mmCIF file of C-alpha atoms in Angstrom:
data_model
loop_
_atom_site.group_PDB
_atom_site.id
_atom_site.type_symbol
_atom_site.label_atom_id
_atom_site.label_comp_id
_atom_site.label_asym_id
_atom_site.label_seq_id
_atom_site.Cartn_x
_atom_site.Cartn_y
_atom_site.Cartn_z
ATOM 1 C CA UNK A 1 69.989 103.679 86.081
ATOM 2 C CA UNK A 2 73.276 105.152 83.776
ATOM 3 C CA UNK A 3 76.235 106.116 85.450
ATOM 4 C CA UNK A 4 76.758 109.367 83.192
ATOM 5 C CA UNK A 5 73.105 110.067 84.616
ATOM 6 C CA UNK A 6 74.405 110.058 88.777
ATOM 7 C CA UNK A 7 77.380 112.680 86.707
ATOM 8 C CA UNK A 8 74.828 115.148 85.871
ATOM 9 C CA UNK A 9 73.302 114.636 88.618
ATOM 10 C CA UNK A 10 76.224 115.121 90.825
ATOM 11 C CA UNK A 11 77.199 118.641 88.467
ATOM 12 C CA UNK A 12 73.814 120.004 89.236
ATOM 13 C CA UNK A 13 74.239 119.494 92.688
ATOM 14 C CA UNK A 14 76.721 120.939 93.121
ATOM 15 C CA UNK A 15 76.968 123.724 90.640
ATOM 16 C CA UNK A 16 72.740 124.263 91.556
ATOM 17 C CA UNK A 17 71.782 125.477 88.172
ATOM 18 C CA UNK A 18 71.102 123.618 85.125
ATOM 19 C CA UNK A 19 72.495 126.175 82.951
ATOM 20 C CA UNK A 20 75.378 125.714 84.524
ATOM 21 C CA UNK A 21 76.189 122.037 84.018
ATOM 22 C CA UNK A 22 74.888 122.198 80.559
ATOM 23 C CA UNK A 23 77.253 124.885 79.217
ATOM 24 C CA UNK A 24 80.021 122.989 81.206
ATOM 25 C CA UNK A 25 78.875 119.011 79.678
ATOM 26 C CA UNK A 26 77.571 120.794 76.399
ATOM 27 C CA UNK A 27 74.392 119.694 76.011
ATOM 28 C CA UNK A 28 71.405 120.872 76.002
ATOM 29 C CA UNK A 29 69.084 122.299 79.380
ATOM 30 C CA UNK A 30 66.655 119.931 77.998
ATOM 31 C CA UNK A 31 68.867 116.893 77.832
ATOM 32 C CA UNK A 32 69.634 117.881 81.720
ATOM 33 C CA UNK A 33 66.111 118.374 82.735
ATOM 34 C CA UNK A 34 64.898 115.393 81.779
ATOM 35 C CA UNK A 35 68.233 112.786 82.909
ATOM 36 C CA UNK A 36 67.555 114.520 85.992
ATOM 37 C CA UNK A 37 63.688 113.271 85.440
ATOM 38 C CA UNK A 38 64.400 109.805 84.678
ATOM 39 C CA UNK A 39 66.090 109.853 87.832
ATOM 40 C CA UNK A 40 63.642 111.773 89.851
ATOM 41 C CA UNK A 41 60.843 108.373 88.293
ATOM 42 C CA UNK A 42 63.683 105.431 88.177
ATOM 43 C CA UNK A 43 63.076 106.137 92.316
ATOM 44 C CA UNK A 44 60.114 107.764 92.819
ATOM 45 C CA UNK A 45 60.908 110.044 94.785
ATOM 46 C CA UNK A 46 62.421 114.349 94.289
ATOM 47 C CA UNK A 47 65.643 114.914 94.732
ATOM 48 C CA UNK A 48 66.044 118.943 94.193
ATOM 49 C CA UNK A 49 64.075 121.181 95.472
ATOM 50 C CA UNK A 50 63.857 123.860 92.663
ATOM 51 C CA UNK A 51 63.385 127.487 92.893
ATOM 52 C CA UNK A 52 64.348 131.426 91.085
ATOM 53 C CA UNK A 53 67.767 131.273 92.218
ATOM 54 C CA UNK A 54 68.673 127.577 91.396
ATOM 55 C CA UNK A 55 68.005 124.354 92.281
ATOM 56 C CA UNK A 56 69.279 122.039 96.325
ATOM 57 C CA UNK A 57 69.238 119.552 97.387
ATOM 58 C CA UNK A 58 65.983 118.215 98.849
ATOM 59 C CA UNK A 59 66.863 114.812 101.916
ATOM 60 C CA UNK A 60 66.470 112.052 99.175
ATOM 61 C CA UNK A 61 68.765 114.045 96.517
ATOM 62 C CA UNK A 62 71.406 114.299 99.044
ATOM 63 C CA UNK A 63 70.991 110.921 99.989
ATOM 64 C CA UNK A 64 71.721 109.530 96.555
ATOM 65 C CA UNK A 65 74.372 112.572 96.058
ATOM 66 C CA UNK A 66 76.189 110.253 99.081
ATOM 67 C CA UNK A 67 76.023 106.928 97.199
ATOM 68 C CA UNK A 68 76.832 108.076 93.803
ATOM 69 C CA UNK A 69 80.259 109.807 93.979
ATOM 70 C CA UNK A 70 81.021 106.382 95.982
ATOM 71 C CA UNK A 71 79.754 104.542 93.460
ATOM 72 C CA UNK A 72 81.423 106.693 90.034
ATOM 73 C CA UNK A 73 84.144 106.243 92.527
ATOM 74 C CA UNK A 74 84.452 102.802 92.747
ATOM 75 C CA UNK A 75 83.614 102.875 88.994
ATOM 76 C CA UNK A 76 86.785 105.171 88.057
ATOM 77 C CA UNK A 77 89.071 102.317 89.969
ATOM 78 C CA UNK A 78 87.387 99.303 87.696
ATOM 79 C CA UNK A 79 88.627 100.889 85.154
ATOM 80 C CA UNK A 80 92.070 102.000 86.516
ATOM 81 C CA UNK A 81 92.362 97.823 87.702
ATOM 82 C CA UNK A 82 91.113 96.772 84.613
ATOM 83 C CA UNK A 83 93.359 97.888 82.175
ATOM 84 C CA UNK A 84 96.863 97.660 84.180
ATOM 85 C CA UNK A 85 96.621 96.278 87.580
ATOM 86 C CA UNK A 86 100.643 96.758 87.736
ATOM 87 C CA UNK A 87 102.047 99.945 85.785
ATOM 88 C CA UNK A 88 99.699 103.466 86.941
ATOM 89 C CA UNK A 89 97.958 104.500 84.289
ATOM 90 C CA UNK A 90 95.601 107.482 83.283
ATOM 91 C CA UNK A 91 94.552 110.339 87.114
ATOM 92 C CA UNK A 92 95.816 111.592 90.224
ATOM 93 C CA UNK A 93 94.620 113.780 92.197
ATOM 94 C CA UNK A 94 96.333 115.160 95.072
ATOM 95 C CA UNK A 95 96.150 118.043 97.506
ATOM 96 C CA UNK A 96 98.957 119.559 99.692
ATOM 97 C CA UNK A 97 99.586 121.898 101.848
ATOM 98 C CA UNK A 98 101.680 125.325 100.967
ATOM 99 C CA UNK A 99 104.795 123.732 102.980
ATOM 100 C CA UNK A 100 105.574 120.546 101.898
ATOM 101 C CA UNK A 101 109.348 121.533 101.614
ATOM 102 C CA UNK A 102 110.138 117.608 99.972
ATOM 103 C CA UNK A 103 107.139 117.100 97.729
ATOM 104 C CA UNK A 104 109.169 118.932 94.736
ATOM 105 C CA UNK A 105 111.495 115.867 95.469
ATOM 106 C CA UNK A 106 108.272 113.278 95.063
ATOM 107 C CA UNK A 107 106.894 114.387 92.690
ATOM 108 C CA UNK A 108 109.690 114.726 90.155
ATOM 109 C CA UNK A 109 111.105 111.103 90.963
ATOM 110 C CA UNK A 110 106.993 109.934 90.711
ATOM 111 C CA UNK A 111 106.484 111.384 86.771
ATOM 112 C CA UNK A 112 109.661 110.372 86.006
ATOM 113 C CA UNK A 113 109.023 106.443 85.722
ATOM 114 C CA UNK A 114 105.513 107.058 85.654
ATOM 115 C CA UNK A 115 104.596 109.380 82.575
ATOM 116 C CA UNK A 116 101.412 108.017 81.876
ATOM 117 C CA UNK A 117 100.240 109.308 84.959
ATOM 118 C CA UNK A 118 98.086 112.568 84.663
ATOM 119 C CA UNK A 119 99.107 113.620 87.395
ATOM 120 C CA UNK A 120 97.296 116.803 88.934
ATOM 121 C CA UNK A 121 98.326 118.678 92.490
ATOM 122 C CA UNK A 122 95.863 121.478 94.238
ATOM 123 C CA UNK A 123 96.727 123.265 97.583
ATOM 124 C CA UNK A 124 95.196 124.268 100.589
ATOM 125 C CA UNK A 125 94.881 123.676 104.901
ATOM 126 C CA UNK A 126 94.580 120.960 107.104
ATOM 127 C CA UNK A 127 91.054 120.905 107.518
ATOM 128 C CA UNK A 128 89.634 121.298 103.808
ATOM 129 C CA UNK A 129 91.953 118.616 102.899
ATOM 130 C CA UNK A 130 90.951 116.358 104.822
ATOM 131 C CA UNK A 131 87.580 116.911 104.279
ATOM 132 C CA UNK A 132 87.778 116.305 100.314
ATOM 133 C CA UNK A 133 89.945 113.045 100.607
ATOM 134 C CA UNK A 134 86.875 111.936 103.377
ATOM 135 C CA UNK A 135 84.092 113.386 99.576
ATOM 136 C CA UNK A 136 85.939 111.210 97.415
ATOM 137 C CA UNK A 137 87.581 114.218 95.431
ATOM 138 C CA UNK A 138 90.796 113.280 95.953
ATOM 139 C CA UNK A 139 92.949 110.458 95.762
ATOM 140 C CA UNK A 140 94.861 111.639 98.722
ATOM 141 C CA UNK A 141 97.130 114.615 100.440
ATOM 142 C CA UNK A 142 99.836 115.777 102.700
ATOM 143 C CA UNK A 143 98.670 117.264 105.654
ATOM 144 C CA UNK A 144 99.639 118.257 108.907
ATOM 145 C CA UNK A 145 98.610 114.964 111.758
ATOM 146 C CA UNK A 146 96.071 115.769 114.099
ATOM 147 C CA UNK A 147 93.384 113.806 114.118
ATOM 148 C CA UNK A 148 93.677 111.499 112.212
ATOM 149 C CA UNK A 149 89.535 111.313 111.290
ATOM 150 C CA UNK A 150 89.073 107.037 111.087
ATOM 151 C CA UNK A 151 88.211 106.644 107.716
ATOM 152 C CA UNK A 152 91.415 107.266 105.971
ATOM 153 C CA UNK A 153 94.667 105.750 105.889
ATOM 154 C CA UNK A 154 97.408 107.637 107.254
ATOM 155 C CA UNK A 155 101.142 107.486 105.837
ATOM 156 C CA UNK A 156 104.649 108.982 107.809
ATOM 157 C CA UNK A 157 106.195 111.578 105.783
ATOM 158 C CA UNK A 158 108.181 113.717 107.917
ATOM 159 C CA UNK A 159 109.188 115.597 110.774
ATOM 160 C CA UNK A 160 108.920 119.468 111.212
ATOM 161 C CA UNK A 161 109.784 121.255 114.420
ATOM 162 C CA UNK A 162 108.324 124.741 113.453
ATOM 163 C CA UNK A 163 109.710 127.682 114.081
ATOM 164 C CA UNK A 164 108.388 131.727 114.970
ATOM 165 C CA UNK A 165 110.014 133.941 111.829
ATOM 166 C CA UNK A 166 110.350 137.475 112.115
ATOM 167 C CA UNK A 167 112.594 140.196 111.441
ATOM 168 C CA UNK A 168 114.377 140.755 114.777
ATOM 169 C CA UNK A 169 116.766 139.538 115.944
ATOM 170 C CA UNK A 170 115.257 140.109 120.285
ATOM 171 C CA UNK A 171 111.635 139.450 120.089
ATOM 172 C CA UNK A 172 110.618 139.414 123.316
ATOM 173 C CA UNK A 173 107.606 137.583 124.143
ATOM 174 C CA UNK A 174 106.142 141.715 125.398
ATOM 175 C CA UNK A 175 105.777 142.946 121.858
ATOM 176 C CA UNK A 176 104.148 140.027 120.865
ATOM 177 C CA UNK A 177 100.531 141.766 120.933
ATOM 178 C CA UNK A 178 101.120 144.688 119.722
ATOM 179 C CA UNK A 179 102.726 142.445 116.256
ATOM 180 C CA UNK A 180 100.311 140.878 113.854
ATOM 181 C CA UNK A 181 100.332 137.677 112.914
ATOM 182 C CA UNK A 182 101.055 136.779 109.455
ATOM 183 C CA UNK A 183 99.512 133.578 108.695
ATOM 184 C CA UNK A 184 97.034 130.895 106.290
ATOM 185 C CA UNK A 185 93.385 131.052 106.554
ATOM 186 C CA UNK A 186 91.510 128.628 109.900
ATOM 187 C CA UNK A 187 92.368 125.127 108.882
ATOM 188 C CA UNK A 188 95.929 124.574 108.530
ATOM 189 C CA UNK A 189 97.362 123.065 111.483
ATOM 190 C CA UNK A 190 100.471 125.755 111.338
ATOM 191 C CA UNK A 191 98.228 128.021 111.843
ATOM 192 C CA UNK A 192 96.545 126.040 115.269
ATOM 193 C CA UNK A 193 99.461 125.305 116.629
ATOM 194 C CA UNK A 194 101.258 129.176 116.938
ATOM 195 C CA UNK A 195 96.635 129.812 118.031
ATOM 196 C CA UNK A 196 97.750 127.272 121.595
ATOM 197 C CA UNK A 197 100.695 129.155 122.102
ATOM 198 C CA UNK A 198 99.758 132.377 121.864
ATOM 199 C CA UNK A 199 96.656 131.517 123.765
ATOM 200 C CA UNK A 200 98.611 129.392 126.645
ATOM 201 C CA UNK A 201 100.681 132.337 126.894
ATOM 202 C CA UNK A 202 97.614 134.803 127.687
ATOM 203 C CA UNK A 203 98.324 136.797 124.278
ATOM 204 C CA UNK A 204 96.309 138.777 122.433
ATOM 205 C CA UNK A 205 96.981 140.143 118.697
ATOM 206 C CA UNK A 206 95.925 142.611 117.211
ATOM 207 C CA UNK A 207 95.693 141.706 114.084
ATOM 208 C CA UNK A 208 95.151 138.393 112.449
ATOM 209 C CA UNK A 209 96.395 138.456 108.864
ATOM 210 C CA UNK A 210 95.564 136.017 106.256
ATOM 211 C CA UNK A 211 97.342 135.434 103.903
ATOM 212 C CA UNK A 212 97.407 132.476 100.743
ATOM 213 C CA UNK A 213 100.806 131.024 99.645
ATOM 214 C CA UNK A 214 103.848 130.408 102.192
ATOM 215 C CA UNK A 215 106.152 132.648 99.611
ATOM 216 C CA UNK A 216 103.801 136.205 100.491
ATOM 217 C CA UNK A 217 104.089 135.496 104.360
ATOM 218 C CA UNK A 218 107.864 134.846 104.671
ATOM 219 C CA UNK A 219 108.648 137.983 102.138
ATOM 220 C CA UNK A 220 105.767 140.315 104.523
ATOM 221 C CA UNK A 221 107.568 138.632 107.700
ATOM 222 C CA UNK A 222 111.072 139.937 106.566
ATOM 223 C CA UNK A 223 110.192 143.749 105.576
ATOM 224 C CA UNK A 224 108.830 143.657 108.742
ATOM 225 C CA UNK A 225 105.055 143.271 108.482
ATOM 226 C CA UNK A 226 104.652 140.959 111.646
ATOM 227 C CA UNK A 227 105.532 137.537 112.997
ATOM 228 C CA UNK A 228 104.329 134.001 110.986
ATOM 229 C CA UNK A 229 104.954 130.353 112.307
ATOM 230 C CA UNK A 230 106.625 128.082 109.456
ATOM 231 C CA UNK A 231 108.314 125.103 109.176
ATOM 232 C CA UNK A 232 112.422 125.319 109.521
ATOM 233 C CA UNK A 233 113.330 123.934 106.791
ATOM 234 C CA UNK A 234 111.134 126.623 104.562
ATOM 235 C CA UNK A 235 112.966 129.677 105.849
ATOM 236 C CA UNK A 236 117.115 127.983 107.442
ATOM 237 C CA UNK A 237 118.416 129.770 103.793
ATOM 238 C CA UNK A 238 117.111 132.488 104.518
ATOM 239 C CA UNK A 239 117.536 133.070 108.271
ATOM 240 C CA UNK A 240 121.602 132.174 108.055
ATOM 241 C CA UNK A 241 121.623 135.191 105.246
ATOM 242 C CA UNK A 242 119.998 137.420 108.051
ATOM 243 C CA UNK A 243 117.164 138.037 106.124
ATOM 244 C CA UNK A 244 114.760 137.319 108.576
ATOM 245 C CA UNK A 245 115.117 135.072 112.054
ATOM 246 C CA UNK A 246 114.286 131.932 113.780
ATOM 247 C CA UNK A 247 112.317 131.463 117.186
ATOM 248 C CA UNK A 248 111.978 128.866 119.105
ATOM 249 C CA UNK A 249 108.664 127.547 120.360
ATOM 250 C CA UNK A 250 108.856 124.691 122.887
ATOM 251 C CA UNK A 251 108.285 121.275 122.457
ATOM 252 C CA UNK A 252 104.415 120.364 122.791
ATOM 253 C CA UNK A 253 103.747 123.077 120.020
ATOM 254 C CA UNK A 254 106.730 123.056 117.465
ATOM 255 C CA UNK A 255 106.521 120.272 116.503
ATOM 256 C CA UNK A 256 104.819 118.311 113.916
ATOM 257 C CA UNK A 257 104.433 115.154 111.980
ATOM 258 C CA UNK A 258 103.419 116.010 107.590
ATOM 259 C CA UNK A 259 100.770 112.760 106.656
ATOM 260 C CA UNK A 260 99.903 111.796 103.655
ATOM 261 C CA UNK A 261 96.104 110.124 103.683
ATOM 262 C CA UNK A 262 93.904 108.342 102.124
ATOM 263 C CA UNK A 263 90.669 107.137 102.080
ATOM 264 C CA UNK A 264 91.007 103.851 103.458
ATOM 265 C CA UNK A 265 87.991 102.400 101.662
ATOM 266 C CA UNK A 266 89.191 102.488 98.152
ATOM 267 C CA UNK A 267 91.078 100.441 96.314
ATOM 268 C CA UNK A 268 94.533 100.755 96.279
ATOM 269 C CA UNK A 269 95.439 101.046 92.639
ATOM 270 C CA UNK A 270 98.476 101.131 90.820
ATOM 271 C CA UNK A 271 98.356 104.845 90.804
ATOM 272 C CA UNK A 272 98.179 105.350 94.419
ATOM 273 C CA UNK A 273 100.471 102.831 95.546
ATOM 274 C CA UNK A 274 104.017 104.075 93.720
ATOM 275 C CA UNK A 275 102.910 106.923 94.877
ATOM 276 C CA UNK A 276 103.030 106.131 98.745
ATOM 277 C CA UNK A 277 105.781 103.626 98.162
ATOM 278 C CA UNK A 278 107.818 107.237 96.072
ATOM 279 C CA UNK A 279 107.085 108.933 99.658
ATOM 280 C CA UNK A 280 108.519 106.648 101.572
ATOM 281 C CA UNK A 281 111.149 106.179 100.676
ATOM 282 C CA UNK A 282 111.846 109.727 99.895
ATOM 283 C CA UNK A 283 111.356 109.611 103.092
ATOM 284 C CA UNK A 284 114.269 107.282 103.442
ATOM 285 C CA UNK A 285 117.189 109.620 102.433
ATOM 286 C CA UNK A 286 115.583 112.671 103.254
#
C-alpha cells in the first residue's frame, strides 16, 4: 500500500467521482480507477459503491478513510519534524471565526518572525471549524469557547464582551420581536448566546437573517435593518461616532472566551508550537 494510493482514495471519497479527481491531479481516469482497485484487492473488500451519479463509501471504506486521514497526517508531521525540528517551515492551515478582533496582530507577528511558513486562513462558524480540526483538515482554529471536544486541546486567546447592537439609542425589550435578528449561520457561538437570551426573555423574532461577514452585519445594523450580537471591541469606534448603539446584556450571555484549538493527539511541530507561543505573547500585550 502506497501513500499516494491513500491520497487518491481520500480524494475520491471527498469528490465522489473519478472524473473530478483525475482533473485535479492531471491523471488519466484509468490510473485513478486502477489505484482504487489495487487498494480493494490488497484489503480484500470493496471500498466504494459504484452508481450512475458517482461513488460512495462502503462501511469498510469509511473505516479506511478514518485511518488514512491519521496515516497521512502523521506522514506530513514526520516530514516536518525531520526537515527542521526547531525552525517553523511548511504549511500551516488555520481556521477562525469572523470576529477575532486581534487576529491581524497575531498573524502579522508570526509571519514577520517565521517567513518560511506557508500560512493559509479560512473563516467559518465555531461548530464547523471544530469539526474540521477533529477531521484533521485544519492544524488549528480560533473558536468561541463552549463545550470543547475531549480530543481537542485549547489555549485561551482573550476574553470578550458581546453587546446587542442597533441604530437606536433607546431600544426597548418589547420592540425586539418585530425587529429582524441579523446573524451568522447556525453553529456560531455568538448567535447561540443571543438565541438563548431571546428564549429566556420569551422573545420570538419574526425574521432571522443570516449573513456571511461581520462587516455586512454591522453595516446593515447601522442602516436600520435589524439588531445583532457582536464583540464590543469590534464596534467600539462606531459607537463613539454614533453610527451604532450598544446595549449590554447580563454577563451569563455576554461574557465569552475566544480559544485556539488543535487536536490533542497531533504531533506538536515547531510550526504550530511557535504559533501558539505567538498567541500567548499577544495575549499578554493586548
